[in-house]
């Protein structure tokens, strides 16, 4: 058994121990325990990554997949079985690093942030559960294992969003997240069934091999059978993408993500910024050869949904006043970037730039977005509020957070030489070569990104005076809260310098990244303009922003109301589904089904009440009935024998 | 002595039996219930003896059955009275209707 | 033809049935026991009437001398013998009476319709015969039931002691 299995087992162990005995026996030790296990997982991941990328990953100049663990779990027929295993290839190794690293940072941060919490051990056990399931998801060797861990990730997300279960809004948010992603997972499951039905296998390697070989009978079958004029393969891939879109908060399944910010802030950093929400991107990337080679139409859907979500979320982010919601929409926008980067990519060589850029952006985004959330956590910890209007002028009180937040904002805005610049730059290049429309929307969105991020930055740290009433007395927080921010800040600055194309590409062959400064000029200029606008509107205490907002009037309000998507969902679910389907169904259930059962129950009750009188416990009554019965039987016998 | 037909004996014993049955059903006190049972047993004895005497006088089986029934009735009465005494000790009553702990 | 033995049979029968009925209907328990005693005496007389002296003697010794005395003792131990007995509700009395009369009717009808083949051969009821049969092992012998009854009586005796013995607190 490969030691790699420990990466998964350690967090699971921690989940079981802190979950079962944490609250009673471990108490504060639960945090240390979980953090240690995640640290161990991280160390193993780093060694794995080193060995894979630098020692034994390459075969003939190409990174190939390895299967250190492959265990046959359920065998249906000799041809069809479900395995559980560990798949090591460039993207899974990259994800292992990201997940264990961000998880470690969040674990450390939570040591300070969640201190004094009553359900401290429960919190850590949930975090460990999440880490375990996310790691299981990224190393899955087959699509069914992916699905299992996919759902586990959803469950732990649900548990952590609803962690403050005494708050009604948190309960509502956790339910919403669960139901929306479950709904999307229905599509995923259907997609799995279609893909595996036509390919005859659940293994990723078989699915990819059988669908990308144009002469294979599986591919022919999947293409030739169609439903509503669309081939089965396209249906399968689009349905799988719907599952991914649900987890990755793509339009129109994004509604749960902003509400998910009800969870503790470190959880938002881990789950709803860096790791779980990119699972959809990862899923598409995992099946990428099938999308790219056999079904460009499905890939085009990915691109369109991605770029639309990106722009859509960026617009809304400009108007939100809850800092975590701004970050949530920003996350959605950045995931949109990753999605359409995949969508515009081809397979192999230079054409595969988009794929590499998407993974690169996933990597850098995880770092700087986690940092942004952790900084936001510190700010919220300090002022005890999520609203921008309660903040302002915090630069002096929170110097380290201030610097870290600034670095992260620069990174997300794509200002060189910060990490976001390199990844975003490559995404834009890929888009430019593929589709000009997508490129222009993306560039404008990038400009908007820097605008809303710096709006947030200035509103928190500069504008106005520090509100001395609201602030608490514990300053910037413990060292366990500051250390992850500092580490992540370094990461945000430096991660872009990694020659990512050498390691992660669509076909495993290295790709030389080349920065074309002439091309980069436009995005940088737009981003800088966004920053300047933010400085103009939000650096000093003035009413320019309000004036601008009132000029736009209805547009501003509708953006602020998140373009009424929630209201539309409300309308559809409450008015249409609830009134027209659920209520009649409930009526039927209550009156017909329950009525039938209740009638049976009542009849039985009446019958038994009647007969229970006979069971009085009175010996004399019993013997009287016995005698009477005997006499009756006697009479019947006599009558039968014709003696009477 | 055979001037009395067998049927008269049987009628007497049946009547005595149902008198005992009536007592058993209507009495509440356990001792009086026990008395009713004694009447029932005696009616059976009369039957045995009468059948023996009128139908199979060559053997003595009915007589012996009666003898054994009397012996067993003695044992039964002794046990019943022991139970009654014990019940009286714990419940201060020997009415069957009051001995209802095992009833809901 | 009404000779003395026939008349005496009917007198005895009426006597034992009347006292039996009084025994089950008496309002006071002590009287009930006394009426029972009379009824049992009537049965013993019936045995005498049938020339079964041994059985009649056993009836008097065991029933009248043993069981009725035992009952009277237990009445003294547990009852205020002069007070009226608790009485069953009327509907139950009527029900029991109806059931009894009905059952009697059926059995009597059945008996009336049955043709018994009666013989006039006298029965051998010598004490000697009874004694031999009681203790002989052969086909006509009752040695085995006799021994079994002795065991039963022993078991009943032990059982009575176990059941009726007083539970002293503190001792198992």
PDB file of N, CA and C in Angstrom, chain A residues 238-287:
ATOM      1  N   UNK A 238     -22.523  17.778 -21.399  1.00  0.00           N
ATOM      2  CA  UNK A 238     -23.173  18.987 -20.895  1.00  0.00           C
ATOM      3  C   UNK A 238     -23.765  18.727 -19.511  1.00  0.00           C
ATOM      4  N   UNK A 239     -24.329  17.536 -19.322  1.00  0.00           N
ATOM      5  CA  UNK A 239     -24.903  17.235 -18.006  1.00  0.00           C
ATOM      6  C   UNK A 239     -23.815  17.185 -16.934  1.00  0.00           C
ATOM      7  N   UNK A 240     -22.689  16.598 -17.284  1.00  0.00           N
ATOM      8  CA  UNK A 240     -21.571  16.602 -16.341  1.00  0.00           C
ATOM      9  C   UNK A 240     -21.158  18.033 -16.042  1.00  0.00           C
ATOM     10  N   UNK A 241     -21.160  18.857 -17.077  1.00  0.00           N
ATOM     11  CA  UNK A 241     -20.802  20.251 -16.858  1.00  0.00           C
ATOM     12  C   UNK A 241     -21.824  20.946 -15.964  1.00  0.00           C
ATOM     13  N   UNK A 242     -23.099  20.569 -16.080  1.00  0.00           N
ATOM     14  CA  UNK A 242     -24.105  21.182 -15.197  1.00  0.00           C
ATOM     15  C   UNK A 242     -23.789  20.858 -13.740  1.00  0.00           C
ATOM     16  N   UNK A 243     -23.399  19.594 -13.494  1.00  0.00           N
ATOM     17  CA  UNK A 243     -22.964  19.259 -12.143  1.00  0.00           C
ATOM     18  C   UNK A 243     -21.812  20.139 -11.698  1.00  0.00           C
ATOM     19  N   UNK A 244     -20.839  20.285 -12.581  1.00  0.00           N
ATOM     20  CA  UNK A 244     -19.693  21.135 -12.255  1.00  0.00           C
ATOM     21  C   UNK A 244     -20.108  22.577 -12.063  1.00  0.00           C
ATOM     22  N   UNK A 245     -21.051  23.043 -12.883  1.00  0.00           N
ATOM     23  CA  UNK A 245     -21.502  24.433 -12.761  1.00  0.00           C
ATOM     24  C   UNK A 245     -22.197  24.652 -11.430  1.00  0.00           C
ATOM     25  N   UNK A 246     -22.924  23.640 -10.957  1.00  0.00           N
ATOM     26  CA  UNK A 246     -23.570  23.779  -9.657  1.00  0.00           C
ATOM     27  C   UNK A 246     -22.551  23.952  -8.551  1.00  0.00           C
ATOM     28  N   UNK A 247     -21.530  23.119  -8.535  1.00  0.00           N
ATOM     29  CA  UNK A 247     -20.510  23.230  -7.494  1.00  0.00           C
ATOM     30  C   UNK A 247     -19.687  24.495  -7.661  1.00  0.00           C
ATOM     31  N   UNK A 248     -19.428  24.887  -8.913  1.00  0.00           N
ATOM     32  CA  UNK A 248     -18.567  26.035  -9.147  1.00  0.00           C
ATOM     33  C   UNK A 248     -19.340  27.340  -9.262  1.00  0.00           C
ATOM     34  N   UNK A 249     -20.629  27.308  -8.930  1.00  0.00           N
ATOM     35  CA  UNK A 249     -21.434  28.526  -8.888  1.00  0.00           C
ATOM     36  C   UNK A 249     -21.431  29.276 -10.211  1.00  0.00           C
ATOM     37  N   UNK A 250     -21.634  28.533 -11.302  1.00  0.00           N
ATOM     38  CA  UNK A 250     -21.777  29.208 -12.587  1.00  0.00           C
ATOM     39  C   UNK A 250     -23.241  29.627 -12.760  1.00  0.00           C
ATOM     40  N   UNK A 251     -23.440  30.725 -13.488  1.00  0.00           N
ATOM     41  CA  UNK A 251     -24.790  31.171 -13.780  1.00  0.00           C
ATOM     42  C   UNK A 251     -25.540  30.052 -14.518  1.00  0.00           C
ATOM     43  N   UNK A 252     -26.758  29.733 -14.234  1.00  0.00           N
ATOM     44  CA  UNK A 252     -27.654  30.334 -13.231  1.00  0.00           C
ATOM     45  C   UNK A 252     -27.719  29.533 -11.934  1.00  0.00           C
ATOM     46  N   UNK A 253     -26.737  28.713 -11.658  1.00  0.00           N
ATOM     47  CA  UNK A 253     -26.774  27.919 -10.425  1.00  0.00           C
ATOM     48  C   UNK A 253     -25.879  28.533  -9.344  1.00  0.00           C
ATOM     49  N   UNK A 254     -25.638  29.858  -9.473  1.00  0.00           N
ATOM     50  CA  UNK A 254     -24.688  30.477  -8.553  1.00  0.00           C
ATOM     51  C   UNK A 254     -25.341  30.953  -7.274  1.00  0.00           C
ATOM     52  N   UNK A 255     -26.664  30.911  -7.185  1.00  0.00           N
ATOM     53  CA  UNK A 255     -27.352  31.630  -6.109  1.00  0.00           C
ATOM     54  C   UNK A 255     -26.943  31.203  -4.716  1.00  0.00           C
ATOM     55  N   UNK A 256     -26.434  29.987  -4.583  1.00  0.00           N
ATOM     56  CA  UNK A 256     -26.109  29.542  -3.226  1.00  0.00           C
ATOM     57  C   UNK A 256     -24.818  30.154  -2.703  1.00  0.00           C
ATOM     58  N   UNK A 257     -23.898  30.522  -3.610  1.00  0.00           N
ATOM     59  CA  UNK A 257     -22.561  30.916  -3.156  1.00  0.00           C
ATOM     60  C   UNK A 257     -22.569  32.178  -2.292  1.00  0.00           C
ATOM     61  N   UNK A 258     -23.219  33.280  -2.711  1.00  0.00           N
ATOM     62  CA  UNK A 258     -23.204  34.461  -1.838  1.00  0.00           C
ATOM     63  C   UNK A 258     -23.812  34.170  -0.476  1.00  0.00           C
ATOM     64  N   UNK A 259     -24.880  33.369  -0.452  1.00  0.00           N
ATOM     65  CA  UNK A 259     -25.494  33.072   0.840  1.00  0.00           C
ATOM     66  C   UNK A 259     -24.613  32.170   1.682  1.00  0.00           C
ATOM     67  N   UNK A 260     -23.771  31.371   1.007  1.00  0.00           N
ATOM     68  CA  UNK A 260     -22.911  30.448   1.753  1.00  0.00           C
ATOM     69  C   UNK A 260     -21.929  31.189   2.642  1.00  0.00           C
ATOM     70  N   UNK A 261     -21.828  32.498   2.457  1.00  0.00           N
ATOM     71  CA  UNK A 261     -20.906  33.282   3.281  1.00  0.00           C
ATOM     72  C   UNK A 261     -21.374  33.375   4.729  1.00  0.00           C
ATOM     73  N   UNK A 262     -22.543  32.781   5.020  1.00  0.00           N
ATOM     74  CA  UNK A 262     -23.003  32.742   6.408  1.00  0.00           C
ATOM     75  C   UNK A 262     -22.100  31.865   7.263  1.00  0.00           C
ATOM     76  N   UNK A 263     -21.355  30.996   6.666  1.00  0.00           N
ATOM     77  CA  UNK A 263     -20.466  30.124   7.434  1.00  0.00           C
ATOM     78  C   UNK A 263     -19.327  30.921   8.043  1.00  0.00           C
ATOM     79  N   UNK A 264     -18.560  30.276   8.918  1.00  0.00           N
ATOM     80  CA  UNK A 264     -17.395  30.953   9.475  1.00  0.00           C
ATOM     81  C   UNK A 264     -16.437  31.376   8.338  1.00  0.00           C
ATOM     82  N   UNK A 265     -15.788  32.517   8.497  1.00  0.00           N
ATOM     83  CA  UNK A 265     -14.978  33.045   7.399  1.00  0.00           C
ATOM     84  C   UNK A 265     -13.852  32.117   6.948  1.00  0.00           C
ATOM     85  N   UNK A 266     -13.119  31.451   7.844  1.00  0.00           N
ATOM     86  CA  UNK A 266     -12.080  30.538   7.347  1.00  0.00           C
ATOM     87  C   UNK A 266     -12.670  29.447   6.456  1.00  0.00           C
ATOM     88  N   UNK A 267     -13.896  29.034   6.764  1.00  0.00           N
ATOM     89  CA  UNK A 267     -14.551  28.037   5.931  1.00  0.00           C
ATOM     90  C   UNK A 267     -14.786  28.603   4.536  1.00  0.00           C
ATOM     91  N   UNK A 268     -15.226  29.857   4.490  1.00  0.00           N
ATOM     92  CA  UNK A 268     -15.419  30.481   3.185  1.00  0.00           C
ATOM     93  C   UNK A 268     -14.105  30.495   2.426  1.00  0.00           C
ATOM     94  N   UNK A 269     -13.017  30.770   3.141  1.00  0.00           N
ATOM     95  CA  UNK A 269     -11.718  30.822   2.478  1.00  0.00           C
ATOM     96  C   UNK A 269     -11.366  29.464   1.898  1.00  0.00           C
ATOM     97  N   UNK A 270     -11.620  28.420   2.673  1.00  0.00           N
ATOM     98  CA  UNK A 270     -11.215  27.083   2.227  1.00  0.00           C
ATOM     99  C   UNK A 270     -12.165  26.527   1.177  1.00  0.00           C
ATOM    100  N   UNK A 271     -13.440  26.525   1.514  1.00  0.00           N
ATOM    101  CA  UNK A 271     -14.391  25.804   0.682  1.00  0.00           C
ATOM    102  C   UNK A 271     -14.919  26.666  -0.439  1.00  0.00           C
ATOM    103  N   UNK A 272     -15.337  27.878  -0.091  1.00  0.00           N
ATOM    104  CA  UNK A 272     -16.082  28.671  -1.051  1.00  0.00           C
ATOM    105  C   UNK A 272     -15.203  29.669  -1.775  1.00  0.00           C
ATOM    106  N   UNK A 273     -13.902  29.497  -1.698  1.00  0.00           N
ATOM    107  CA  UNK A 273     -13.036  30.357  -2.489  1.00  0.00           C
ATOM    108  C   UNK A 273     -11.961  29.543  -3.178  1.00  0.00           C
ATOM    109  N   UNK A 274     -11.305  28.655  -2.409  1.00  0.00           N
ATOM    110  CA  UNK A 274     -10.093  28.061  -2.958  1.00  0.00           C
ATOM    111  C   UNK A 274     -10.299  26.655  -3.501  1.00  0.00           C
ATOM    112  N   UNK A 275     -11.073  25.840  -2.827  1.00  0.00           N
ATOM    113  CA  UNK A 275     -11.032  24.429  -3.210  1.00  0.00           C
ATOM    114  C   UNK A 275     -12.335  23.883  -3.774  1.00  0.00           C
ATOM    115  N   UNK A 276     -13.379  23.831  -2.945  1.00  0.00           N
ATOM    116  CA  UNK A 276     -14.561  23.113  -3.419  1.00  0.00           C
ATOM    117  C   UNK A 276     -15.164  23.740  -4.662  1.00  0.00           C
ATOM    118  N   UNK A 277     -15.217  25.063  -4.708  1.00  0.00           N
ATOM    119  CA  UNK A 277     -15.887  25.685  -5.838  1.00  0.00           C
ATOM    120  C   UNK A 277     -15.117  25.499  -7.141  1.00  0.00           C
ATOM    121  N   UNK A 278     -13.831  25.143  -7.062  1.00  0.00           N
ATOM    122  CA  UNK A 278     -13.139  24.895  -8.320  1.00  0.00           C
ATOM    123  C   UNK A 278     -13.282  23.426  -8.738  1.00  0.00           C
ATOM    124  N   UNK A 279     -14.026  22.661  -7.938  1.00  0.00           N
ATOM    125  CA  UNK A 279     -14.218  21.252  -8.299  1.00  0.00           C
ATOM    126  C   UNK A 279     -14.842  21.116  -9.676  1.00  0.00           C
ATOM    127  N   UNK A 280     -15.743  22.047 -10.008  1.00  0.00           N
ATOM    128  CA  UNK A 280     -16.372  21.986 -11.327  1.00  0.00           C
ATOM    129  C   UNK A 280     -15.347  22.171 -12.430  1.00  0.00           C
ATOM    130  N   UNK A 281     -14.451  23.144 -12.218  1.00  0.00           N
ATOM    131  CA  UNK A 281     -13.387  23.370 -13.192  1.00  0.00           C
ATOM    132  C   UNK A 281     -12.532  22.114 -13.315  1.00  0.00           C
ATOM    133  N   UNK A 282     -12.236  21.552 -12.142  1.00  0.00           N
ATOM    134  CA  UNK A 282     -11.388  20.373 -12.116  1.00  0.00           C
ATOM    135  C   UNK A 282     -12.048  19.223 -12.858  1.00  0.00           C
ATOM    136  N   UNK A 283     -13.360  19.101 -12.671  1.00  0.00           N
ATOM    137  CA  UNK A 283     -14.086  18.013 -13.325  1.00  0.00           C
ATOM    138  C   UNK A 283     -14.011  18.141 -14.846  1.00  0.00           C
ATOM    139  N   UNK A 284     -14.241  19.381 -15.332  1.00  0.00           N
ATOM    140  CA  UNK A 284     -14.161  19.587 -16.776  1.00  0.00           C
ATOM    141  C   UNK A 284     -12.733  19.316 -17.249  1.00  0.00           C
ATOM    142  N   UNK A 285     -11.759  19.756 -16.451  1.00  0.00           N
ATOM    143  CA  UNK A 285     -10.368  19.542 -16.832  1.00  0.00           C
ATOM    144  C   UNK A 285     -10.044  18.056 -16.872  1.00  0.00           C
ATOM    145  N   UNK A 286     -10.662  17.304 -15.957  1.00  0.00           N
ATOM    146  CA  UNK A 286     -10.395  15.870 -15.871  1.00  0.00           C
ATOM    147  C   UNK A 286     -10.869  15.163 -17.149  1.00  0.00           C
ATOM    148  N   UNK A 287     -12.025  15.616 -17.649  1.00  0.00           N
ATOM    149  CA  UNK A 287     -12.560  15.004 -18.865  1.00  0.00           C
ATOM    150  C   UNK A 287     -12.193  15.812 -20.106  1.00  0.00           C
TER     151      UNK A 287
END
